[in-house]
Amino acid sequence: MIYITGDTHVPIDIEKLNEDLFPEQKGLTRSDYVIVCGDFGGVWDDSERHRLWLEWLTERPFTLLFADGNHENYDMLEKYPEAQWNGGKVHMVADNIIHLMRGQVFIIDGKCFFVMGGAVSRDRFTRTEGRSWWRREMPDDAEFKEGLKNLGEVGFDVDYIITHTAPTAITSKFYSCAEEKPLGEYLQYIADTVKFKKWFFGHVHCDTEINDKFIALYDRIYDLEAGAMLDERCKGYGRRDIPGENPTIRFF
């Protein structure tokens, strides 16, 4: 089984994965997956709070996979061991918490996924570099090239695409960000070139099926086998201001 959801910004939007809001997990095993479309946030600092949340996630019955978003601590994330997993490069955060690296193709539960993380923090001017913002939030040319190489090896034909932001034609429906243009245009090329069934992304803090191909996720959880969102019980859990919390979500 594979479920897909949007930004978790641990701990702010992680409640959607507790047993009350996601009871389906009670029947899952480590061979079942929940994929987060960027802004995981679980690797953020060395605080006891984040250590406890990572421990809580290791106790979930499923394996959590995540693309990176713009709100990740890349200094910490890149210290985790790099490995080959299901055909692509990953960082192993824990046995059941795995970072799907940029430009990789994975075979997960018999399905082919292309993953490309990254995006621009539109609130970066309010953040501190190396503490709450990292330049690595945007992919570099080597990652772009590796993505195209890996797609070429599967004939530019995958089942699903997981990203944090989306192609320019899609993000233009939500916002305009010139700094994100290189990634947006790259993803647009992929959208125009690659054969795929569905494209899932986060970043825009809403849940909507834009068309028959593109699905934005935030609070909701998508059941890939059923081809549909789970019901409305999760709605609204990602839209809270928490005074004193580190700045992780007010701007995507």
PDB file of C-alpha atoms in Angstrom:
ATOM      1  CA  MET A   1       0.000   0.000   0.000  1.00  0.00           C
ATOM      2  CA  ILE A   2       1.160   3.518  -0.776  1.00  0.00           C
ATOM      3  CA  TYR A   3      -0.273   6.725   0.679  1.00  0.00           C
ATOM      4  CA  ILE A   4       0.869  10.212  -0.311  1.00  0.00           C
ATOM      5  CA  THR A   5       0.512  13.469   1.599  1.00  0.00           C
ATOM      6  CA  GLY A   6       1.829  17.022   1.643  1.00  0.00           C
ATOM      7  CA  ASP A   7       4.092  19.045   3.897  1.00  0.00           C
ATOM      8  CA  THR A   8       4.448  17.750   7.462  1.00  0.00           C
ATOM      9  CA  HIS A   9       6.721  20.526   8.818  1.00  0.00           C
ATOM     10  CA  VAL A  10       7.432  18.331  11.839  1.00  0.00           C
ATOM     11  CA  PRO A  11       5.950  18.828  14.361  1.00  0.00           C
ATOM     12  CA  ILE A  12       3.432  21.369  13.121  1.00  0.00           C
ATOM     13  CA  ASP A  13       1.549  19.340  10.503  1.00  0.00           C
ATOM     14  CA  ILE A  14       2.442  15.813  11.576  1.00  0.00           C
ATOM     15  CA  GLU A  15      -0.856  15.147  13.384  1.00  0.00           C
ATOM     16  CA  LYS A  16      -2.433  13.843  10.192  1.00  0.00           C
ATOM     17  CA  LEU A  17      -0.301  10.716  10.591  1.00  0.00           C
ATOM     18  CA  ASN A  18      -1.498   9.792  14.080  1.00  0.00           C
ATOM     19  CA  GLU A  19      -3.738   6.767  14.514  1.00  0.00           C
ATOM     20  CA  ASP A  20      -6.905   8.761  15.158  1.00  0.00           C
ATOM     21  CA  LEU A  21      -6.654  10.681  11.886  1.00  0.00           C
ATOM     22  CA  PHE A  22      -5.003   7.930   9.866  1.00  0.00           C
ATOM     23  CA  PRO A  23      -6.457   4.674  11.228  1.00  0.00           C
ATOM     24  CA  GLU A  24      -5.536   2.832   8.015  1.00  0.00           C
ATOM     25  CA  GLN A  25      -2.015   2.533   9.365  1.00  0.00           C
ATOM     26  CA  LYS A  26      -3.119  -0.089  11.885  1.00  0.00           C
ATOM     27  CA  GLY A  27      -3.081  -2.672   9.124  1.00  0.00           C
ATOM     28  CA  LEU A  28       0.204  -1.534   7.569  1.00  0.00           C
ATOM     29  CA  THR A  29       3.719  -2.967   7.780  1.00  0.00           C
ATOM     30  CA  ARG A  30       7.184  -1.674   6.937  1.00  0.00           C
ATOM     31  CA  SER A  31       6.509  -2.854   3.379  1.00  0.00           C
ATOM     32  CA  ASP A  32       3.776  -0.187   3.128  1.00  0.00           C
ATOM     33  CA  TYR A  33       4.657   3.448   2.491  1.00  0.00           C
ATOM     34  CA  VAL A  34       3.626   7.002   3.287  1.00  0.00           C
ATOM     35  CA  ILE A  35       5.284   9.512   0.943  1.00  0.00           C
ATOM     36  CA  VAL A  36       5.637  13.171   1.983  1.00  0.00           C
ATOM     37  CA  CYS A  37       5.903  15.633  -0.924  1.00  0.00           C
ATOM     38  CA  GLY A  38       8.597  17.812   0.634  1.00  0.00           C
ATOM     39  CA  ASP A  39       8.890  20.074   3.680  1.00  0.00           C
ATOM     40  CA  PHE A  40       9.160  17.008   5.899  1.00  0.00           C
ATOM     41  CA  GLY A  41      10.885  19.089   8.586  1.00  0.00           C
ATOM     42  CA  GLY A  42      11.726  16.122  10.785  1.00  0.00           C
ATOM     43  CA  VAL A  43      15.442  16.729  10.328  1.00  0.00           C
ATOM     44  CA  TRP A  44      15.563  20.298  11.560  1.00  0.00           C
ATOM     45  CA  ASP A  45      17.660  20.685  14.720  1.00  0.00           C
ATOM     46  CA  ASP A  46      19.102  18.766  17.683  1.00  0.00           C
ATOM     47  CA  SER A  47      16.308  19.734  20.052  1.00  0.00           C
ATOM     48  CA  GLU A  48      14.674  17.139  22.255  1.00  0.00           C
ATOM     49  CA  ARG A  49      11.365  17.962  20.596  1.00  0.00           C
ATOM     50  CA  HIS A  50      12.577  16.900  17.145  1.00  0.00           C
ATOM     51  CA  ARG A  51      14.355  13.830  18.510  1.00  0.00           C
ATOM     52  CA  LEU A  52      11.125  12.728  20.162  1.00  0.00           C
ATOM     53  CA  TRP A  53       9.128  13.250  16.963  1.00  0.00           C
ATOM     54  CA  LEU A  54      11.625  11.214  14.945  1.00  0.00           C
ATOM     55  CA  GLU A  55      11.380   8.504  17.599  1.00  0.00           C
ATOM     56  CA  TRP A  56       7.583   8.660  17.322  1.00  0.00           C
ATOM     57  CA  LEU A  57       7.839   8.194  13.558  1.00  0.00           C
ATOM     58  CA  THR A  58      10.138   5.187  13.951  1.00  0.00           C
ATOM     59  CA  GLU A  59       7.361   3.588  15.971  1.00  0.00           C
ATOM     60  CA  ARG A  60       4.838   3.906  13.124  1.00  0.00           C
ATOM     61  CA  PRO A  61       4.156   0.561  11.422  1.00  0.00           C
ATOM     62  CA  PHE A  62       4.789   1.939   7.911  1.00  0.00           C
ATOM     63  CA  THR A  63       7.898   3.246   6.162  1.00  0.00           C
ATOM     64  CA  LEU A  64       7.921   7.009   5.699  1.00  0.00           C
ATOM     65  CA  LEU A  65       9.519   8.313   2.512  1.00  0.00           C
ATOM     66  CA  PHE A  66      10.030  11.995   1.783  1.00  0.00           C
ATOM     67  CA  ALA A  67      11.222  14.266  -0.965  1.00  0.00           C
ATOM     68  CA  ASP A  68      12.995  17.354   0.330  1.00  0.00           C
ATOM     69  CA  GLY A  69      11.339  20.747   0.221  1.00  0.00           C
ATOM     70  CA  ASN A  70      12.563  24.269   0.780  1.00  0.00           C
ATOM     71  CA  HIS A  71      12.069  24.016   4.544  1.00  0.00           C
ATOM     72  CA  GLU A  72      14.643  21.377   5.439  1.00  0.00           C
ATOM     73  CA  ASN A  73      17.941  21.582   7.328  1.00  0.00           C
ATOM     74  CA  TYR A  74      20.258  20.463   4.540  1.00  0.00           C
ATOM     75  CA  ASP A  75      23.351  20.558   6.747  1.00  0.00           C
ATOM     76  CA  MET A  76      21.816  17.894   8.983  1.00  0.00           C
ATOM     77  CA  LEU A  77      20.072  15.959   6.235  1.00  0.00           C
ATOM     78  CA  GLU A  78      23.241  15.437   4.226  1.00  0.00           C
ATOM     79  CA  LYS A  79      25.044  13.956   7.247  1.00  0.00           C
ATOM     80  CA  TYR A  80      22.836  10.882   7.157  1.00  0.00           C
ATOM     81  CA  PRO A  81      24.280   7.822   5.367  1.00  0.00           C
ATOM     82  CA  GLU A  82      23.715   7.758   1.622  1.00  0.00           C
ATOM     83  CA  ALA A  83      22.593   4.423   0.207  1.00  0.00           C
ATOM     84  CA  GLN A  84      21.026   2.782  -2.824  1.00  0.00           C
ATOM     85  CA  TRP A  85      17.403   1.853  -2.186  1.00  0.00           C
ATOM     86  CA  ASN A  86      14.894   0.440  -4.668  1.00  0.00           C
ATOM     87  CA  GLY A  87      16.908   1.720  -7.616  1.00  0.00           C
ATOM     88  CA  GLY A  88      17.817   5.242  -6.490  1.00  0.00           C
ATOM     89  CA  LYS A  89      19.920   7.248  -4.032  1.00  0.00           C
ATOM     90  CA  VAL A  90      18.570   7.948  -0.556  1.00  0.00           C
ATOM     91  CA  HIS A  91      19.581   9.220   2.865  1.00  0.00           C
ATOM     92  CA  MET A  92      18.710   6.704   5.579  1.00  0.00           C
ATOM     93  CA  VAL A  93      17.379   8.784   8.476  1.00  0.00           C
ATOM     94  CA  ALA A  94      16.132   5.634  10.212  1.00  0.00           C
ATOM     95  CA  ASP A  95      15.182   2.117   9.183  1.00  0.00           C
ATOM     96  CA  ASN A  96      11.688   3.358   8.289  1.00  0.00           C
ATOM     97  CA  ILE A  97      12.413   7.042   7.541  1.00  0.00           C
ATOM     98  CA  ILE A  98      14.035   7.521   4.154  1.00  0.00           C
ATOM     99  CA  HIS A  99      14.890  10.684   2.215  1.00  0.00           C
ATOM    100  CA  LEU A 100      14.368  10.189  -1.533  1.00  0.00           C
ATOM    101  CA  MET A 101      17.137  12.215  -3.128  1.00  0.00           C
ATOM    102  CA  ARG A 102      16.720  14.531  -6.098  1.00  0.00           C
ATOM    103  CA  GLY A 103      16.533  13.309  -9.666  1.00  0.00           C
ATOM    104  CA  GLN A 104      16.135   9.661  -8.703  1.00  0.00           C
ATOM    105  CA  VAL A 105      13.916   6.915 -10.068  1.00  0.00           C
ATOM    106  CA  PHE A 106      12.594   4.343  -7.603  1.00  0.00           C
ATOM    107  CA  ILE A 107      10.574   1.156  -7.895  1.00  0.00           C
ATOM    108  CA  ILE A 108       8.239   1.175  -4.892  1.00  0.00           C
ATOM    109  CA  ASP A 109       5.683  -1.576  -4.446  1.00  0.00           C
ATOM    110  CA  GLY A 110       6.063  -2.445  -8.121  1.00  0.00           C
ATOM    111  CA  LYS A 111       5.442   1.135  -9.300  1.00  0.00           C
ATOM    112  CA  CYS A 112       7.965   3.484 -10.913  1.00  0.00           C
ATOM    113  CA  PHE A 113       8.436   6.911  -9.291  1.00  0.00           C
ATOM    114  CA  PHE A 114      10.521   9.904 -10.337  1.00  0.00           C
ATOM    115  CA  VAL A 115      11.398  12.243  -7.467  1.00  0.00           C
ATOM    116  CA  MET A 116      12.738  15.798  -7.576  1.00  0.00           C
ATOM    117  CA  GLY A 117      12.749  17.826  -4.378  1.00  0.00           C
ATOM    118  CA  GLY A 118      13.515  21.478  -3.795  1.00  0.00           C
ATOM    119  CA  ALA A 119      11.782  24.854  -4.095  1.00  0.00           C
ATOM    120  CA  VAL A 120      12.305  28.475  -3.104  1.00  0.00           C
ATOM    121  CA  SER A 121      11.398  29.804   0.345  1.00  0.00           C
ATOM    122  CA  ARG A 122       9.379  32.895  -0.379  1.00  0.00           C
ATOM    123  CA  ASP A 123       9.920  33.954   3.237  1.00  0.00           C
ATOM    124  CA  ARG A 124      13.704  33.486   3.110  1.00  0.00           C
ATOM    125  CA  PHE A 125      14.334  37.174   3.811  1.00  0.00           C
ATOM    126  CA  THR A 126      12.893  36.656   7.304  1.00  0.00           C
ATOM    127  CA  ARG A 127      15.136  33.636   7.967  1.00  0.00           C
ATOM    128  CA  THR A 128      18.752  33.109   9.016  1.00  0.00           C
ATOM    129  CA  GLU A 129      21.076  31.270   6.659  1.00  0.00           C
ATOM    130  CA  GLY A 130      22.407  28.079   8.198  1.00  0.00           C
ATOM    131  CA  ARG A 131      19.787  28.147  10.919  1.00  0.00           C
ATOM    132  CA  SER A 132      16.375  28.391   9.288  1.00  0.00           C
ATOM    133  CA  TRP A 133      17.236  28.685   5.586  1.00  0.00           C
ATOM    134  CA  TRP A 134      19.701  26.884   3.301  1.00  0.00           C
ATOM    135  CA  ARG A 135      20.793  27.740  -0.241  1.00  0.00           C
ATOM    136  CA  ARG A 136      20.630  24.019  -1.055  1.00  0.00           C
ATOM    137  CA  GLU A 137      16.856  24.324  -1.112  1.00  0.00           C
ATOM    138  CA  MET A 138      17.143  24.654  -4.903  1.00  0.00           C
ATOM    139  CA  PRO A 139      18.558  21.830  -7.055  1.00  0.00           C
ATOM    140  CA  ASP A 140      21.794  22.441  -8.924  1.00  0.00           C
ATOM    141  CA  ASP A 141      22.722  21.646 -12.517  1.00  0.00           C
ATOM    142  CA  ALA A 142      24.226  18.287 -11.573  1.00  0.00           C
ATOM    143  CA  GLU A 143      20.940  17.201  -9.999  1.00  0.00           C
ATOM    144  CA  PHE A 144      18.987  18.396 -13.034  1.00  0.00           C
ATOM    145  CA  LYS A 145      21.275  16.401 -15.331  1.00  0.00           C
ATOM    146  CA  GLU A 146      21.118  13.308 -13.150  1.00  0.00           C
ATOM    147  CA  GLY A 147      17.335  13.465 -13.193  1.00  0.00           C
ATOM    148  CA  LEU A 148      17.248  13.513 -16.983  1.00  0.00           C
ATOM    149  CA  LYS A 149      19.812  10.713 -17.166  1.00  0.00           C
ATOM    150  CA  ASN A 150      17.780   8.521 -14.825  1.00  0.00           C
ATOM    151  CA  LEU A 151      14.570   9.258 -16.696  1.00  0.00           C
ATOM    152  CA  GLY A 152      16.312   8.373 -19.944  1.00  0.00           C
ATOM    153  CA  GLU A 153      17.249   4.998 -18.512  1.00  0.00           C
ATOM    154  CA  VAL A 154      13.552   4.175 -18.063  1.00  0.00           C
ATOM    155  CA  GLY A 155      12.585   5.540 -21.465  1.00  0.00           C
ATOM    156  CA  PHE A 156      11.052   8.741 -20.037  1.00  0.00           C
ATOM    157  CA  ASP A 157       8.143   6.604 -18.861  1.00  0.00           C
ATOM    158  CA  VAL A 158       7.210   6.368 -15.162  1.00  0.00           C
ATOM    159  CA  ASP A 159       4.046   5.710 -13.223  1.00  0.00           C
ATOM    160  CA  TYR A 160       4.164   8.638 -10.793  1.00  0.00           C
ATOM    161  CA  ILE A 161       6.114  11.829 -10.141  1.00  0.00           C
ATOM    162  CA  ILE A 162       6.734  13.237  -6.652  1.00  0.00           C
ATOM    163  CA  THR A 163       7.997  16.807  -6.239  1.00  0.00           C
ATOM    164  CA  HIS A 164       7.709  19.633  -3.748  1.00  0.00           C
ATOM    165  CA  THR A 165       6.980  22.454  -6.146  1.00  0.00           C
ATOM    166  CA  ALA A 166       5.453  21.934  -9.601  1.00  0.00           C
ATOM    167  CA  PRO A 167       5.912  22.874 -13.272  1.00  0.00           C
ATOM    168  CA  THR A 168       5.587  26.552 -14.143  1.00  0.00           C
ATOM    169  CA  ALA A 169       2.199  26.093 -15.806  1.00  0.00           C
ATOM    170  CA  ILE A 170       0.863  24.706 -12.510  1.00  0.00           C
ATOM    171  CA  THR A 171       2.546  26.997  -9.964  1.00  0.00           C
ATOM    172  CA  SER A 172       1.466  30.059 -11.969  1.00  0.00           C
ATOM    173  CA  LYS A 173      -2.067  29.275 -10.800  1.00  0.00           C
ATOM    174  CA  PHE A 174      -0.901  29.909  -7.218  1.00  0.00           C
ATOM    175  CA  TYR A 175       1.992  32.390  -7.195  1.00  0.00           C
ATOM    176  CA  SER A 176       4.811  33.969  -9.166  1.00  0.00           C
ATOM    177  CA  CYS A 177       8.420  33.505  -8.038  1.00  0.00           C
ATOM    178  CA  ALA A 178      11.198  34.440 -10.469  1.00  0.00           C
ATOM    179  CA  GLU A 179      13.864  32.790  -8.290  1.00  0.00           C
ATOM    180  CA  GLU A 180      12.114  29.438  -8.679  1.00  0.00           C
ATOM    181  CA  LYS A 181      12.014  29.713 -12.466  1.00  0.00           C
ATOM    182  CA  PRO A 182      14.926  27.340 -13.240  1.00  0.00           C
ATOM    183  CA  LEU A 183      13.281  24.502 -11.313  1.00  0.00           C
ATOM    184  CA  GLY A 184       9.799  25.331 -12.568  1.00  0.00           C
ATOM    185  CA  GLU A 185      10.961  25.303 -16.196  1.00  0.00           C
ATOM    186  CA  TYR A 186      12.868  22.056 -15.645  1.00  0.00           C
ATOM    187  CA  LEU A 187       9.754  20.434 -14.212  1.00  0.00           C
ATOM    188  CA  GLN A 188       7.734  21.860 -17.091  1.00  0.00           C
ATOM    189  CA  TYR A 189      10.085  20.144 -19.540  1.00  0.00           C
ATOM    190  CA  ILE A 190       9.557  16.882 -17.665  1.00  0.00           C
ATOM    191  CA  ALA A 191       5.777  17.368 -17.689  1.00  0.00           C
ATOM    192  CA  ASP A 192       5.891  17.915 -21.452  1.00  0.00           C
ATOM    193  CA  THR A 193       8.307  15.062 -22.162  1.00  0.00           C
ATOM    194  CA  VAL A 194       7.760  12.227 -19.695  1.00  0.00           C
ATOM    195  CA  LYS A 195       4.868   9.789 -19.797  1.00  0.00           C
ATOM    196  CA  PHE A 196       3.242   9.525 -16.334  1.00  0.00           C
ATOM    197  CA  LYS A 197      -0.095   8.757 -14.704  1.00  0.00           C
ATOM    198  CA  LYS A 198      -0.174  11.247 -11.806  1.00  0.00           C
ATOM    199  CA  TRP A 199       2.047  14.014 -10.449  1.00  0.00           C
ATOM    200  CA  PHE A 200       1.855  14.785  -6.709  1.00  0.00           C
ATOM    201  CA  PHE A 201       3.330  17.903  -5.105  1.00  0.00           C
ATOM    202  CA  GLY A 202       3.115  19.977  -1.915  1.00  0.00           C
ATOM    203  CA  HIS A 203       4.424  23.503  -1.278  1.00  0.00           C
ATOM    204  CA  VAL A 204       1.239  25.469  -2.040  1.00  0.00           C
ATOM    205  CA  HIS A 205      -0.540  24.574   1.228  1.00  0.00           C
ATOM    206  CA  CYS A 206      -3.781  23.339  -0.249  1.00  0.00           C
ATOM    207  CA  ASP A 207      -5.441  20.097  -1.269  1.00  0.00           C
ATOM    208  CA  THR A 208      -6.795  20.050  -4.789  1.00  0.00           C
ATOM    209  CA  GLU A 209      -6.899  17.902  -7.892  1.00  0.00           C
ATOM    210  CA  ILE A 210      -5.921  20.504 -10.447  1.00  0.00           C
ATOM    211  CA  ASN A 211      -6.691  18.249 -13.408  1.00  0.00           C
ATOM    212  CA  ASP A 212      -6.549  14.555 -14.183  1.00  0.00           C
ATOM    213  CA  LYS A 213      -2.751  14.587 -13.831  1.00  0.00           C
ATOM    214  CA  PHE A 214      -1.695  17.045 -11.110  1.00  0.00           C
ATOM    215  CA  ILE A 215      -2.650  16.791  -7.437  1.00  0.00           C
ATOM    216  CA  ALA A 216      -1.592  19.278  -4.748  1.00  0.00           C
ATOM    217  CA  LEU A 217      -1.497  17.853  -1.222  1.00  0.00           C
ATOM    218  CA  TYR A 218      -1.245  19.458   2.198  1.00  0.00           C
ATOM    219  CA  ASP A 219      -3.618  18.232   4.933  1.00  0.00           C
ATOM    220  CA  ARG A 220      -5.149  15.372   2.995  1.00  0.00           C
ATOM    221  CA  ILE A 221      -3.817  11.870   2.378  1.00  0.00           C
ATOM    222  CA  TYR A 222      -4.102  10.209  -1.027  1.00  0.00           C
ATOM    223  CA  ASP A 223      -4.638   6.460  -1.266  1.00  0.00           C
ATOM    224  CA  LEU A 224      -2.721   5.461  -4.382  1.00  0.00           C
ATOM    225  CA  GLU A 225      -4.344   2.044  -4.694  1.00  0.00           C
ATOM    226  CA  ALA A 226      -7.850   3.488  -4.456  1.00  0.00           C
ATOM    227  CA  GLY A 227      -6.905   6.450  -6.643  1.00  0.00           C
ATOM    228  CA  ALA A 228      -8.621   8.896  -4.290  1.00  0.00           C
ATOM    229  CA  MET A 229      -8.191  11.138  -1.275  1.00  0.00           C
ATOM    230  CA  LEU A 230      -9.048   9.755   2.119  1.00  0.00           C
ATOM    231  CA  ASP A 231     -12.057  11.482   3.649  1.00  0.00           C
ATOM    232  CA  GLU A 232     -12.181  14.950   5.149  1.00  0.00           C
ATOM    233  CA  ARG A 233     -11.117  13.997   8.681  1.00  0.00           C
ATOM    234  CA  CYS A 234      -7.613  15.455   8.193  1.00  0.00           C
ATOM    235  CA  LYS A 235      -8.742  18.770   6.784  1.00  0.00           C
ATOM    236  CA  GLY A 236      -7.531  21.852   8.619  1.00  0.00           C
ATOM    237  CA  TYR A 237      -4.755  20.303  10.680  1.00  0.00           C
ATOM    238  CA  GLY A 238      -2.064  22.150   8.763  1.00  0.00           C
ATOM    239  CA  ARG A 239      -3.319  25.684   9.281  1.00  0.00           C
ATOM    240  CA  ARG A 240      -2.345  26.749  12.762  1.00  0.00           C
ATOM    241  CA  ASP A 241      -0.088  29.490  14.068  1.00  0.00           C
ATOM    242  CA  ILE A 242       1.874  28.269  17.068  1.00  0.00           C
ATOM    243  CA  PRO A 243       3.493  31.144  18.981  1.00  0.00           C
ATOM    244  CA  GLY A 244       7.141  30.534  19.738  1.00  0.00           C
ATOM    245  CA  GLU A 245       7.639  27.719  17.231  1.00  0.00           C
ATOM    246  CA  ASN A 246      10.519  27.890  14.784  1.00  0.00           C
ATOM    247  CA  PRO A 247       9.378  29.516  11.508  1.00  0.00           C
ATOM    248  CA  THR A 248       8.513  26.532   9.361  1.00  0.00           C
ATOM    249  CA  ILE A 249       5.204  27.061   7.623  1.00  0.00           C
ATOM    250  CA  ARG A 250       3.688  30.499   7.463  1.00  0.00           C
ATOM    251  CA  PHE A 251       5.008  30.954   3.920  1.00  0.00           C
ATOM    252  CA  PHE A 252       5.666  28.117   1.490  1.00  0.00           C
TER     253      PHE A 252
END
